Structures are given as C-alpha cells and as structure tokens.
C-alpha cells in the first residue's frame, strides 16, 4: 500500500468530471486500498479518487468512531437513485479544502447504488452522517467541492486563504 498526495483547492484537477469504471479489477482494488490508507493517515472519513488525481468514479469512506473497529466502505460508480426533498444544513470539511468548515444544505436521506470492492452491485439507504458524507464524496465525482455550495464571496475568501497558506508552506 502507498500514501498518495492529496490535491487541494484551487487545483484545477478537482474540477474534473470523473469517468465510469468499466470493470472492478485488481488494479481498482489496489487504488482503493491506497486511497483508504491515505484517508486514514490524513485523517479523514471520506476520499474520492479525483482527490488523489485519478479521474475515476471511486469513493472510499469509513465512519467508524475512534474506539470502533474500522468499517471501510468502497463505492465504485455510485448513483443516487432517490433523495429526500427535505434538506438539512450541517457543517462539512474536506481534505482538499484543509482547515475550513462550513454549513452545507443537503437531502436528509438518499438511496445509493454502487459496485462494491468485489464489483458486486449493492444498494444502500443512507441517512445522517452517512448520507451527508456519500453525497459530499459524490459531488467530487462531478468536480464539485463543498465550497461550491457556498456564496461566491465566502468561496473566494476561502480560496484566497488556501492559496496564501500554500505559498507560506512552499517558502518555509
Ligand atoms: Ni471532500
């Protein structure tokens, strides 16, 4: 397994619309293993392949608490087949927008179909943190970041700060 570098905004690659995976192969599983390790090390609870520069429709997640057994979730080609009209505002963060947290409005529940680690078709009814995290990660597959749900002003302030902190890092 390997740790992969995580892209941060405003890296233009994060705007890519990711492509469907034609088949879940050993190579796909290798990528998912590396993504999961990268996510745990960050640490984070979800990661989309495009965040490590791979434009494929692949997501890994783990919402287990610190004292719980790891519960990795692998989603290939996820599709939202249903979402509640009721929405809720909740704070989100993102490994590609480090250190910023803002409220984002999303459907409370969603039904997701996807291929699992073995390439088997699965369906999941989600709510709460799981629904929020999956929908956030699925946005990445369309090239959308959580800050794209904010006002233009808020987004541009965050992006300016990210650029500034990256410049500071590269000169120190
Ligand atoms: Ni994210």
mmCIF file with all atom_site columns, N, CA and C in Angstrom, residues 50-102:
data_model
loop_
_atom_site.group_PDB
_atom_site.id
_atom_site.type_symbol
_atom_site.label_atom_id
_atom_site.label_alt_id
_atom_site.label_comp_id
_atom_site.label_asym_id
_atom_site.label_entity_id
_atom_site.label_seq_id
_atom_site.pdbx_PDB_ins_code
_atom_site.Cartn_x
_atom_site.Cartn_y
_atom_site.Cartn_z
_atom_site.occupancy
_atom_site.B_iso_or_equiv
_atom_site.pdbx_formal_charge
_atom_site.auth_seq_id
_atom_site.auth_comp_id
_atom_site.auth_asym_id
_atom_site.auth_atom_id
_atom_site.pdbx_PDB_model_num
ATOM 1   N N  . UNK A 1 50  ? -10.554 11.367 -7.439  1.00 0.00 ? 50  UNK A N  1
ATOM 2   C CA . UNK A 1 50  ? -10.035 12.590 -8.075  1.00 0.00 ? 50  UNK A CA 1
ATOM 3   C C  . UNK A 1 50  ? -9.213  13.411 -7.077  1.00 0.00 ? 50  UNK A C  1
ATOM 4   N N  . UNK A 1 51  ? -9.444  13.222 -5.784  1.00 0.00 ? 51  UNK A N  1
ATOM 5   C CA . UNK A 1 51  ? -8.658  13.958 -4.784  1.00 0.00 ? 51  UNK A CA 1
ATOM 6   C C  . UNK A 1 51  ? -7.203  13.495 -4.735  1.00 0.00 ? 51  UNK A C  1
ATOM 7   N N  . UNK A 1 52  ? -6.938  12.303 -5.305  1.00 0.00 ? 52  UNK A N  1
ATOM 8   C CA . UNK A 1 52  ? -5.549  11.877 -5.461  1.00 0.00 ? 52  UNK A CA 1
ATOM 9   C C  . UNK A 1 52  ? -5.173  11.884 -6.944  1.00 0.00 ? 52  UNK A C  1
ATOM 10  N N  . UNK A 1 53  ? -5.951  12.647 -7.727  1.00 0.00 ? 53  UNK A N  1
ATOM 11  C CA . UNK A 1 53  ? -5.592  12.889 -9.123  1.00 0.00 ? 53  UNK A CA 1
ATOM 12  C C  . UNK A 1 53  ? -6.048  11.820 -10.102 1.00 0.00 ? 53  UNK A C  1
ATOM 13  N N  . UNK A 1 54  ? -6.894  10.876 -9.647  1.00 0.00 ? 54  UNK A N  1
ATOM 14  C CA . UNK A 1 54  ? -7.367  9.813  -10.545 1.00 0.00 ? 54  UNK A CA 1
ATOM 15  C C  . UNK A 1 54  ? -8.837  10.069 -10.901 1.00 0.00 ? 54  UNK A C  1
ATOM 16  N N  . UNK A 1 55  ? -9.117  10.409 -12.189 1.00 0.00 ? 55  UNK A N  1
ATOM 17  C CA . UNK A 1 55  ? -10.485 10.793 -12.551 1.00 0.00 ? 55  UNK A CA 1
ATOM 18  C C  . UNK A 1 55  ? -11.406 9.590  -12.791 1.00 0.00 ? 55  UNK A C  1
ATOM 19  N N  . UNK A 1 56  ? -11.548 8.735  -11.782 1.00 0.00 ? 56  UNK A N  1
ATOM 20  C CA . UNK A 1 56  ? -12.453 7.587  -11.872 1.00 0.00 ? 56  UNK A CA 1
ATOM 21  C C  . UNK A 1 56  ? -13.498 7.680  -10.777 1.00 0.00 ? 56  UNK A C  1
ATOM 22  N N  . UNK A 1 57  ? -14.679 7.102  -11.069 1.00 0.00 ? 57  UNK A N  1
ATOM 23  C CA . UNK A 1 57  ? -15.790 7.242  -10.128 1.00 0.00 ? 57  UNK A CA 1
ATOM 24  C C  . UNK A 1 57  ? -15.648 6.229  -8.990  1.00 0.00 ? 57  UNK A C  1
ATOM 25  N N  . UNK A 1 58  ? -14.743 6.558  -8.070  1.00 0.00 ? 58  UNK A N  1
ATOM 26  C CA . UNK A 1 58  ? -14.414 5.686  -6.943  1.00 0.00 ? 58  UNK A CA 1
ATOM 27  C C  . UNK A 1 58  ? -14.358 6.528  -5.665  1.00 0.00 ? 58  UNK A C  1
ATOM 28  N N  . UNK A 1 59  ? -14.981 5.977  -4.603  1.00 0.00 ? 59  UNK A N  1
ATOM 29  C CA . UNK A 1 59  ? -15.005 6.651  -3.302  1.00 0.00 ? 59  UNK A CA 1
ATOM 30  C C  . UNK A 1 59  ? -14.651 5.628  -2.227  1.00 0.00 ? 59  UNK A C  1
ATOM 31  N N  . UNK A 1 60  ? -13.874 6.036  -1.244  1.00 0.00 ? 60  UNK A N  1
ATOM 32  C CA . UNK A 1 60  ? -13.717 5.218  -0.048  1.00 0.00 ? 60  UNK A CA 1
ATOM 33  C C  . UNK A 1 60  ? -14.160 6.053  1.153   1.00 0.00 ? 60  UNK A C  1
ATOM 34  N N  . UNK A 1 61  ? -14.727 5.374  2.142   1.00 0.00 ? 61  UNK A N  1
ATOM 35  C CA . UNK A 1 61  ? -15.200 6.058  3.342   1.00 0.00 ? 61  UNK A CA 1
ATOM 36  C C  . UNK A 1 61  ? -15.025 5.143  4.546   1.00 0.00 ? 61  UNK A C  1
ATOM 37  N N  . UNK A 1 62  ? -14.981 5.745  5.736   1.00 0.00 ? 62  UNK A N  1
ATOM 38  C CA . UNK A 1 62  ? -15.062 4.964  6.968   1.00 0.00 ? 62  UNK A CA 1
ATOM 39  C C  . UNK A 1 62  ? -15.575 5.897  8.051   1.00 0.00 ? 62  UNK A C  1
ATOM 40  N N  . UNK A 1 63  ? -16.770 5.619  8.536   1.00 0.00 ? 63  UNK A N  1
ATOM 41  C CA . UNK A 1 63  ? -17.394 6.494  9.527   1.00 0.00 ? 63  UNK A CA 1
ATOM 42  C C  . UNK A 1 63  ? -17.289 5.923  10.940  1.00 0.00 ? 63  UNK A C  1
ATOM 43  N N  . UNK A 1 64  ? -16.518 4.837  11.106  1.00 0.00 ? 64  UNK A N  1
ATOM 44  C CA . UNK A 1 64  ? -16.393 4.241  12.442  1.00 0.00 ? 64  UNK A CA 1
ATOM 45  C C  . UNK A 1 64  ? -15.730 5.231  13.393  1.00 0.00 ? 64  UNK A C  1
ATOM 46  N N  . UNK A 1 65  ? -16.161 5.211  14.640  1.00 0.00 ? 65  UNK A N  1
ATOM 47  C CA . UNK A 1 65  ? -15.572 6.075  15.661  1.00 0.00 ? 65  UNK A CA 1
ATOM 48  C C  . UNK A 1 65  ? -14.179 5.594  16.029  1.00 0.00 ? 65  UNK A C  1
ATOM 49  N N  . UNK A 1 66  ? -13.468 6.425  16.791  1.00 0.00 ? 66  UNK A N  1
ATOM 50  C CA . UNK A 1 66  ? -12.077 6.096  17.146  1.00 0.00 ? 66  UNK A CA 1
ATOM 51  C C  . UNK A 1 66  ? -11.952 4.794  17.928  1.00 0.00 ? 66  UNK A C  1
ATOM 52  N N  . UNK A 1 67  ? -12.982 4.478  18.745  1.00 0.00 ? 67  UNK A N  1
ATOM 53  C CA . UNK A 1 67  ? -12.899 3.280  19.584  1.00 0.00 ? 67  UNK A CA 1
ATOM 54  C C  . UNK A 1 67  ? -13.526 2.066  18.900  1.00 0.00 ? 67  UNK A C  1
ATOM 55  N N  . UNK A 1 68  ? -13.991 2.239  17.673  1.00 0.00 ? 68  UNK A N  1
ATOM 56  C CA . UNK A 1 68  ? -14.663 1.140  16.975  1.00 0.00 ? 68  UNK A CA 1
ATOM 57  C C  . UNK A 1 68  ? -13.722 0.469  15.982  1.00 0.00 ? 68  UNK A C  1
ATOM 58  N N  . UNK A 1 69  ? -14.103 -0.749 15.593  1.00 0.00 ? 69  UNK A N  1
ATOM 59  C CA . UNK A 1 69  ? -13.385 -1.455 14.533  1.00 0.00 ? 69  UNK A CA 1
ATOM 60  C C  . UNK A 1 69  ? -13.495 -0.648 13.244  1.00 0.00 ? 69  UNK A C  1
ATOM 61  N N  . UNK A 1 70  ? -12.449 -0.651 12.399  1.00 0.00 ? 70  UNK A N  1
ATOM 62  C CA . UNK A 1 70  ? -12.575 0.013  11.096  1.00 0.00 ? 70  UNK A CA 1
ATOM 63  C C  . UNK A 1 70  ? -13.737 -0.584 10.299  1.00 0.00 ? 70  UNK A C  1
ATOM 64  N N  . UNK A 1 71  ? -14.466 0.267  9.591   1.00 0.00 ? 71  UNK A N  1
ATOM 65  C CA . UNK A 1 71  ? -15.596 -0.186 8.779   1.00 0.00 ? 71  UNK A CA 1
ATOM 66  C C  . UNK A 1 71  ? -15.503 0.459  7.400   1.00 0.00 ? 71  UNK A C  1
ATOM 67  N N  . UNK A 1 72  ? -14.498 0.045  6.608   1.00 0.00 ? 72  UNK A N  1
ATOM 68  C CA . UNK A 1 72  ? -14.313 0.696  5.316   1.00 0.00 ? 72  UNK A CA 1
ATOM 69  C C  . UNK A 1 72  ? -15.470 0.430  4.355   1.00 0.00 ? 72  UNK A C  1
ATOM 70  N N  . UNK A 1 73  ? -15.794 1.442  3.582   1.00 0.00 ? 73  UNK A N  1
ATOM 71  C CA . UNK A 1 73  ? -16.848 1.342  2.587   1.00 0.00 ? 73  UNK A CA 1
ATOM 72  C C  . UNK A 1 73  ? -16.220 1.752  1.254   1.00 0.00 ? 73  UNK A C  1
ATOM 73  N N  . UNK A 1 74  ? -16.396 0.898  0.244   1.00 0.00 ? 74  UNK A N  1
ATOM 74  C CA . UNK A 1 74  ? -15.834 1.175  -1.077  1.00 0.00 ? 74  UNK A CA 1
ATOM 75  C C  . UNK A 1 74  ? -16.996 1.332  -2.051  1.00 0.00 ? 74  UNK A C  1
ATOM 76  N N  . UNK A 1 75  ? -17.047 2.447  -2.754  1.00 0.00 ? 75  UNK A N  1
ATOM 77  C CA . UNK A 1 75  ? -18.151 2.674  -3.693  1.00 0.00 ? 75  UNK A CA 1
ATOM 78  C C  . UNK A 1 75  ? -17.592 2.991  -5.072  1.00 0.00 ? 75  UNK A C  1
ATOM 79  N N  . UNK A 1 76  ? -17.894 2.119  -6.027  1.00 0.00 ? 76  UNK A N  1
ATOM 80  C CA . UNK A 1 76  ? -17.485 2.336  -7.413  1.00 0.00 ? 76  UNK A CA 1
ATOM 81  C C  . UNK A 1 76  ? -18.742 2.674  -8.223  1.00 0.00 ? 76  UNK A C  1
ATOM 82  N N  . UNK A 1 77  ? -18.642 3.673  -9.063  1.00 0.00 ? 77  UNK A N  1
ATOM 83  C CA . UNK A 1 77  ? -19.768 4.129  -9.898  1.00 0.00 ? 77  UNK A CA 1
ATOM 84  C C  . UNK A 1 77  ? -21.046 4.371  -9.082  1.00 0.00 ? 77  UNK A C  1
ATOM 85  N N  . UNK A 1 78  ? -20.951 5.097  -7.959  1.00 0.00 ? 78  UNK A N  1
ATOM 86  C CA . UNK A 1 78  ? -22.166 5.313  -7.162  1.00 0.00 ? 78  UNK A CA 1
ATOM 87  C C  . UNK A 1 78  ? -23.179 6.169  -7.911  1.00 0.00 ? 78  UNK A C  1
ATOM 88  N N  . UNK A 1 79  ? -24.447 5.836  -7.712  1.00 0.00 ? 79  UNK A N  1
ATOM 89  C CA . UNK A 1 79  ? -25.535 6.616  -8.304  1.00 0.00 ? 79  UNK A CA 1
ATOM 90  C C  . UNK A 1 79  ? -26.586 6.868  -7.244  1.00 0.00 ? 79  UNK A C  1
ATOM 91  N N  . UNK A 1 80  ? -27.089 8.094  -7.234  1.00 0.00 ? 80  UNK A N  1
ATOM 92  C CA . UNK A 1 80  ? -28.145 8.425  -6.283  1.00 0.00 ? 80  UNK A CA 1
ATOM 93  C C  . UNK A 1 80  ? -29.471 8.143  -6.975  1.00 0.00 ? 80  UNK A C  1
ATOM 94  N N  . UNK A 1 81  ? -30.195 7.118  -6.493  1.00 0.00 ? 81  UNK A N  1
ATOM 95  C CA . UNK A 1 81  ? -31.448 6.747  -7.148  1.00 0.00 ? 81  UNK A CA 1
ATOM 96  C C  . UNK A 1 81  ? -32.641 7.425  -6.498  1.00 0.00 ? 81  UNK A C  1
ATOM 97  N N  . UNK A 1 82  ? -32.433 7.945  -5.280  1.00 0.00 ? 82  UNK A N  1
ATOM 98  C CA . UNK A 1 82  ? -33.512 8.622  -4.580  1.00 0.00 ? 82  UNK A CA 1
ATOM 99  C C  . UNK A 1 82  ? -32.913 9.565  -3.552  1.00 0.00 ? 82  UNK A C  1
ATOM 100 N N  . UNK A 1 83  ? -33.561 10.710 -3.355  1.00 0.00 ? 83  UNK A N  1
ATOM 101 C CA . UNK A 1 83  ? -33.122 11.626 -2.304  1.00 0.00 ? 83  UNK A CA 1
ATOM 102 C C  . UNK A 1 83  ? -34.348 12.300 -1.718  1.00 0.00 ? 83  UNK A C  1
ATOM 103 N N  . UNK A 1 84  ? -34.334 12.538 -0.412  1.00 0.00 ? 84  UNK A N  1
ATOM 104 C CA . UNK A 1 84  ? -35.484 13.166 0.224   1.00 0.00 ? 84  UNK A CA 1
ATOM 105 C C  . UNK A 1 84  ? -35.591 14.617 -0.216  1.00 0.00 ? 84  UNK A C  1
ATOM 106 N N  . UNK A 1 85  ? -36.827 15.095 -0.393  1.00 0.00 ? 85  UNK A N  1
ATOM 107 C CA . UNK A 1 85  ? -36.986 16.535 -0.686  1.00 0.00 ? 85  UNK A CA 1
ATOM 108 C C  . UNK A 1 85  ? -36.593 17.375 0.522   1.00 0.00 ? 85  UNK A C  1
ATOM 109 N N  . UNK A 1 86  ? -36.688 16.774 1.724   1.00 0.00 ? 86  UNK A N  1
ATOM 110 C CA . UNK A 1 86  ? -36.316 17.519 2.926   1.00 0.00 ? 86  UNK A CA 1
ATOM 111 C C  . UNK A 1 86  ? -34.793 17.616 2.994   1.00 0.00 ? 86  UNK A C  1
ATOM 112 N N  . UNK A 1 87  ? -34.329 18.806 3.310   1.00 0.00 ? 87  UNK A N  1
ATOM 113 C CA . UNK A 1 87  ? -32.887 19.007 3.391   1.00 0.00 ? 87  UNK A CA 1
ATOM 114 C C  . UNK A 1 87  ? -32.500 19.437 4.808   1.00 0.00 ? 87  UNK A C  1
ATOM 115 N N  . UNK A 1 88  ? -31.218 19.363 5.083   1.00 0.00 ? 88  UNK A N  1
ATOM 116 C CA . UNK A 1 88  ? -30.734 19.799 6.389   1.00 0.00 ? 88  UNK A CA 1
ATOM 117 C C  . UNK A 1 88  ? -29.376 20.479 6.185   1.00 0.00 ? 88  UNK A C  1
ATOM 118 N N  . UNK A 1 89  ? -29.132 21.494 7.016   1.00 0.00 ? 89  UNK A N  1
ATOM 119 C CA . UNK A 1 89  ? -27.845 22.200 6.993   1.00 0.00 ? 89  UNK A CA 1
ATOM 120 C C  . UNK A 1 89  ? -26.917 21.535 7.993   1.00 0.00 ? 89  UNK A C  1
ATOM 121 N N  . UNK A 1 90  ? -25.699 21.256 7.579   1.00 0.00 ? 90  UNK A N  1
ATOM 122 C CA . UNK A 1 90  ? -24.743 20.691 8.535   1.00 0.00 ? 90  UNK A CA 1
ATOM 123 C C  . UNK A 1 90  ? -23.330 21.075 8.112   1.00 0.00 ? 90  UNK A C  1
ATOM 124 N N  . UNK A 1 91  ? -22.463 21.169 9.086   1.00 0.00 ? 91  UNK A N  1
ATOM 125 C CA . UNK A 1 91  ? -21.087 21.574 8.814   1.00 0.00 ? 91  UNK A CA 1
ATOM 126 C C  . UNK A 1 91  ? -20.318 20.475 8.084   1.00 0.00 ? 91  UNK A C  1
ATOM 127 N N  . UNK A 1 92  ? -19.548 20.881 7.083   1.00 0.00 ? 92  UNK A N  1
ATOM 128 C CA . UNK A 1 92  ? -18.708 19.926 6.347   1.00 0.00 ? 92  UNK A CA 1
ATOM 129 C C  . UNK A 1 92  ? -17.286 20.460 6.247   1.00 0.00 ? 92  UNK A C  1
ATOM 130 N N  . UNK A 1 93  ? -16.378 19.513 6.075   1.00 0.00 ? 93  UNK A N  1
ATOM 131 C CA . UNK A 1 93  ? -14.994 19.843 5.776   1.00 0.00 ? 93  UNK A CA 1
ATOM 132 C C  . UNK A 1 93  ? -14.555 18.943 4.645   1.00 0.00 ? 93  UNK A C  1
ATOM 133 N N  . UNK A 1 94  ? -13.315 19.095 4.193   1.00 0.00 ? 94  UNK A N  1
ATOM 134 C CA . UNK A 1 94  ? -12.848 18.295 3.057   1.00 0.00 ? 94  UNK A CA 1
ATOM 135 C C  . UNK A 1 94  ? -11.322 18.282 3.075   1.00 0.00 ? 94  UNK A C  1
ATOM 136 N N  . UNK A 1 95  ? -10.745 17.117 2.809   1.00 0.00 ? 95  UNK A N  1
ATOM 137 C CA . UNK A 1 95  ? -9.284  17.023 2.794   1.00 0.00 ? 95  UNK A CA 1
ATOM 138 C C  . UNK A 1 95  ? -8.674  17.892 1.696   1.00 0.00 ? 95  UNK A C  1
ATOM 139 N N  . UNK A 1 96  ? -9.469  18.245 0.697   1.00 0.00 ? 96  UNK A N  1
ATOM 140 C CA . UNK A 1 96  ? -8.967  19.105 -0.385  1.00 0.00 ? 96  UNK A CA 1
ATOM 141 C C  . UNK A 1 96  ? -9.202  20.588 -0.098  1.00 0.00 ? 96  UNK A C  1
ATOM 142 N N  . UNK A 1 97  ? -9.868  20.875 1.020   1.00 0.00 ? 97  UNK A N  1
ATOM 143 C CA . UNK A 1 97  ? -10.075 22.267 1.467   1.00 0.00 ? 97  UNK A CA 1
ATOM 144 C C  . UNK A 1 97  ? -9.668  22.304 2.942   1.00 0.00 ? 97  UNK A C  1
ATOM 145 N N  . UNK A 1 98  ? -8.394  22.043 3.232   1.00 0.00 ? 98  UNK A N  1
ATOM 146 C CA . UNK A 1 98  ? -7.990  21.798 4.614   1.00 0.00 ? 98  UNK A CA 1
ATOM 147 C C  . UNK A 1 98  ? -8.267  22.981 5.535   1.00 0.00 ? 98  UNK A C  1
ATOM 148 N N  . UNK A 1 99  ? -8.746  22.659 6.744   1.00 0.00 ? 99  UNK A N  1
ATOM 149 C CA . UNK A 1 99  ? -8.924  23.617 7.837   1.00 0.00 ? 99  UNK A CA 1
ATOM 150 C C  . UNK A 1 99  ? -10.124 24.531 7.702   1.00 0.00 ? 99  UNK A C  1
ATOM 151 N N  . UNK A 1 100 ? -10.982 24.305 6.705   1.00 0.00 ? 100 UNK A N  1
ATOM 152 C CA . UNK A 1 100 ? -12.187 25.125 6.588   1.00 0.00 ? 100 UNK A CA 1
ATOM 153 C C  . UNK A 1 100 ? -13.423 24.254 6.782   1.00 0.00 ? 100 UNK A C  1
ATOM 154 N N  . UNK A 1 101 ? -14.380 24.788 7.537   1.00 0.00 ? 101 UNK A N  1
ATOM 155 C CA . UNK A 1 101 ? -15.614 24.058 7.823   1.00 0.00 ? 101 UNK A CA 1
ATOM 156 C C  . UNK A 1 101 ? -16.781 25.016 7.643   1.00 0.00 ? 101 UNK A C  1
ATOM 157 N N  . UNK A 1 102 ? -17.760 24.599 6.845   1.00 0.00 ? 102 UNK A N  1
ATOM 158 C CA . UNK A 1 102 ? -18.911 25.468 6.586   1.00 0.00 ? 102 UNK A CA 1
ATOM 159 C C  . UNK A 1 102 ? -20.176 24.620 6.489   1.00 0.00 ? 102 UNK A C  1
#
